[in-house]
Coordinates of C-alpha atoms in Angstrom, one line a residue:
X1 CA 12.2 94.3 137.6
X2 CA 12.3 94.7 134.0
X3 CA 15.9 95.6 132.6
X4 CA 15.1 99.4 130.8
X5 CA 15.4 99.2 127.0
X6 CA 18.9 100.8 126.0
X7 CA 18.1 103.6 123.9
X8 CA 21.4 105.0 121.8
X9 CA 20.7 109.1 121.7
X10 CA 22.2 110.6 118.2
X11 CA 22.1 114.3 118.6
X12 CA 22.2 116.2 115.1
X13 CA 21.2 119.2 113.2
X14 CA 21.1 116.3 110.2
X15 CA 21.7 119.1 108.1
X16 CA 21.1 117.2 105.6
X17 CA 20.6 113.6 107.6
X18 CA 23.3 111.0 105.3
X19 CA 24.3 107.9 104.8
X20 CA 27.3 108.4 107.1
X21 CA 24.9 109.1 109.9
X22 CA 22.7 105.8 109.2
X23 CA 26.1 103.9 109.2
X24 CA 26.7 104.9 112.4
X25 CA 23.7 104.8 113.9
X26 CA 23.4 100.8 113.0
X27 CA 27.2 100.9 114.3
X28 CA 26.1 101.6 117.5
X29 CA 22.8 98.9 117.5
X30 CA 24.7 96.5 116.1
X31 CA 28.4 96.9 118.8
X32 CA 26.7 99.0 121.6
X33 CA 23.7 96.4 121.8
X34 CA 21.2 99.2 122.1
X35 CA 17.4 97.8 121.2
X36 CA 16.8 101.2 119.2
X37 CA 18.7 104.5 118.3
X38 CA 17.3 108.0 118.2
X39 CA 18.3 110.7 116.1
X40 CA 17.4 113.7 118.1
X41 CA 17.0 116.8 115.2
X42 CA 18.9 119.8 117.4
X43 CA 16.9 122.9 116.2
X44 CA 20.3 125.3 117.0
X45 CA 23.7 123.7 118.5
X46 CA 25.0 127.0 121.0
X47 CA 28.5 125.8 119.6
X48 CA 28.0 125.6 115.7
X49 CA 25.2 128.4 115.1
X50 CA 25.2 128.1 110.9
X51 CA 23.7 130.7 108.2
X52 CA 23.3 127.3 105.9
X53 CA 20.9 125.3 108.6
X54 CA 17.7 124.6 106.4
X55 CA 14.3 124.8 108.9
X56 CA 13.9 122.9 111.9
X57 CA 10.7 121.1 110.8
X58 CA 12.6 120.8 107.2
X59 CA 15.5 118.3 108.3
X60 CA 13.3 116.7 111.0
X61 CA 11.2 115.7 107.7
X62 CA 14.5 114.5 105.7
X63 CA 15.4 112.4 108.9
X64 CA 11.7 110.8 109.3
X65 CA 11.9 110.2 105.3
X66 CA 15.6 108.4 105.7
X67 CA 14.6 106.0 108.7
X68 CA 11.4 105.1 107.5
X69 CA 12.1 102.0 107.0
X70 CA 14.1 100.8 110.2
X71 CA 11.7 99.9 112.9
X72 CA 15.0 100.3 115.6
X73 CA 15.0 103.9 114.6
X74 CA 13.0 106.8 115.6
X75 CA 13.4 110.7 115.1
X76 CA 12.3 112.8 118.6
X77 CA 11.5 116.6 118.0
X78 CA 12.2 117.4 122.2
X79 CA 14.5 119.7 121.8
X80 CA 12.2 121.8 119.2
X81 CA 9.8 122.6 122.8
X82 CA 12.6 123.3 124.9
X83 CA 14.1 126.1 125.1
X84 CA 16.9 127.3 123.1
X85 CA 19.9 127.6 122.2
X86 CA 19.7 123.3 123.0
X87 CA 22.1 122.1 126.0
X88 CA 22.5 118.3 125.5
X89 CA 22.4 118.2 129.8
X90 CA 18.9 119.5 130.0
X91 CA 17.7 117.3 126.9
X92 CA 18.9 114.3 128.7
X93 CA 17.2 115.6 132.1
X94 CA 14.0 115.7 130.3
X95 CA 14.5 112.7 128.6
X96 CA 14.9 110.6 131.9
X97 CA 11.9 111.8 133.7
X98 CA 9.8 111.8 130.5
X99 CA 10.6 108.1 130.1
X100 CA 11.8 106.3 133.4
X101 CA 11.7 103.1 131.7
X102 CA 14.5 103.9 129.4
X103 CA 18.4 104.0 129.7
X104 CA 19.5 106.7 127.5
X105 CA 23.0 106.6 126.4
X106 CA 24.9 109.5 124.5
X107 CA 26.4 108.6 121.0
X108 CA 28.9 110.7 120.3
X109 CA 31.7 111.0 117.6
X110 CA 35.7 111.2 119.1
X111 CA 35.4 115.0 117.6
X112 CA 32.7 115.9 120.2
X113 CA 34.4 113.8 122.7
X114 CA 37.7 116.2 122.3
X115 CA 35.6 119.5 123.2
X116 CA 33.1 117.2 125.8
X117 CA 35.2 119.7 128.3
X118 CA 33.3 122.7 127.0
X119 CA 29.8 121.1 126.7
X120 CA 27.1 122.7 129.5
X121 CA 27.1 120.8 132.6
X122 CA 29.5 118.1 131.0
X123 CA 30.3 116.7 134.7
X124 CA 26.8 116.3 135.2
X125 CA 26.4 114.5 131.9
X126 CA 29.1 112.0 133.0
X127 CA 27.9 111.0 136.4
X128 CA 24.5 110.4 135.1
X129 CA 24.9 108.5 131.5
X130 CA 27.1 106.4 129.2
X131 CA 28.7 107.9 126.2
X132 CA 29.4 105.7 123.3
X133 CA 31.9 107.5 120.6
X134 CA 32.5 106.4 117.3
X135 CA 36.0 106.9 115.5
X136 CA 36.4 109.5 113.4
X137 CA 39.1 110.3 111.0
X138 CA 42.4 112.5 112.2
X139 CA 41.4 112.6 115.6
X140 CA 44.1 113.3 118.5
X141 CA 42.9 111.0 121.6
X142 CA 41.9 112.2 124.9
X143 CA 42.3 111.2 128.2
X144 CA 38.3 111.1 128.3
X145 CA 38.3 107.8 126.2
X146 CA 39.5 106.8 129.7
X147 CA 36.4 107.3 131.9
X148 CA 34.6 104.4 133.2
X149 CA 31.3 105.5 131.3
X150 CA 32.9 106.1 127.9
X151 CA 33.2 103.4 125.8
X152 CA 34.9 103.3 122.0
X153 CA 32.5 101.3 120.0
X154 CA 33.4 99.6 116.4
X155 CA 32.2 101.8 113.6
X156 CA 33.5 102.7 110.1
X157 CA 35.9 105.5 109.7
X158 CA 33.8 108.0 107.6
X159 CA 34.3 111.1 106.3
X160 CA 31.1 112.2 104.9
X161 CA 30.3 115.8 105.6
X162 CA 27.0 117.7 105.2
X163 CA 28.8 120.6 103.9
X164 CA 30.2 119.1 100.9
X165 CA 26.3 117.5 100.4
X166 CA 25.8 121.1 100.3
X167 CA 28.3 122.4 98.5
X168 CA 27.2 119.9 95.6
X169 CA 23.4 120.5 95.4
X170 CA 24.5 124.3 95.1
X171 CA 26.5 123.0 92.2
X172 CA 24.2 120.8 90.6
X173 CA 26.5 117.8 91.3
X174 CA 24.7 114.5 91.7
X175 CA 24.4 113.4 95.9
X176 CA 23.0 110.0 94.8
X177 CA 24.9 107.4 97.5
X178 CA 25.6 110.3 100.0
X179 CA 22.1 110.1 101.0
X180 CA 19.6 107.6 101.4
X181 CA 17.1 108.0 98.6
X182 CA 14.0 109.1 99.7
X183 CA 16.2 112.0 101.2
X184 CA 17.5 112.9 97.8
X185 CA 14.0 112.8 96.6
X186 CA 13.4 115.4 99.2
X187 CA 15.7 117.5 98.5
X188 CA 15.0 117.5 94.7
X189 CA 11.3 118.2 94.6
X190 CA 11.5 120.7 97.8
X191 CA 14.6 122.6 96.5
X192 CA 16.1 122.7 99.2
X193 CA 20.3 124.0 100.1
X194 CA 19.6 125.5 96.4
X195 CA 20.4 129.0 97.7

């Protein structure tokens, strides 16, 4: 039997998608020895709703435009036809029959990993699939980093935040290096976070 390709799932509202999140996501190909990564554009997170979240099929655009060029990266709209508010179990669920050739492993920052305890159906989540969980900075540990299915994998420390991307378009400050440039192009000629 053929092993299943290792598929690295980065759930995101990517609001906007930058160059922290590309960072990571070749992090985890690169450590986790996934074959591909994808970013999986959350149309509304039932834990962080946000007046600020530009349109779904807006930031699914801005994440197609960043990882255009990266044939180990793809952008999946599922949880734009399921229903909503998105639970990351029933995403995964769906996932796994949709594709029963795949392993699908959950990518998740040590942030998420502290509050995993309050996530839908988080036991279920653990029996069935892998987390990998990147470092992130000012982070107290948790006993979870302890489970035979989580695993700490090498990335950079980064502390890039989408709010601050924001924050500086609203300004008219310059987000050139905080996102990849076909992104910023976006942005620009849309007008987008201008409001």
């Amino acid at each position: 039997m053929k092993p299943k390709n290792k598929i690295g799932l980065f759930f995101g509202s990517f609001n906007p998608i930058h160059i922290g999140h590309l960072i990571i996501a070749n992090s985890m190909l690169q450590n986790g020895g996934l074959d591909k990564v994808w970013f999986v554009v959350t149309p509304q997170n039932p834990l962080k709703p946000s007046k600020s979240l530009l349109h779904e099929f807006d930031r699914l655009d801005l994440v197609q435009a960043a990882v255009a060029d990266n044939y180990q990266f793809e952008v999946s709209d599922v949880e734009f036809h399921l229903p909503k508010p998105s639970y990351t179990a029933y995403t995964l669920i769906h996932l796994s029959e949709k594709n029963p050739d795949k392993e699908f492993i959950l990518i998740i920052g040590e942030d998420n990993l502290k509050n995993f305890s309050r996530w839908k159906n988080h036991e279920q989540i653990l029996d069935n699939y892998k987390l990998y969980v990147y470092p992130r900075p000012q982070v107290t540990k948790t006993d979870l980093i302890r489970h035979p299915r989580v695993k700490m994998i090498d990335a950079p420390l980064l502390d890039i935040s989408a709010t601050f991307i924001r924050k500086s378009i609203r300004n008219n400050k310059s987000i050139r290096y905080l996102v990849p440039e076909p992104v910023e192009q976006m942005i620009k000629t849309k007008g987008f976070y201008l409001s």
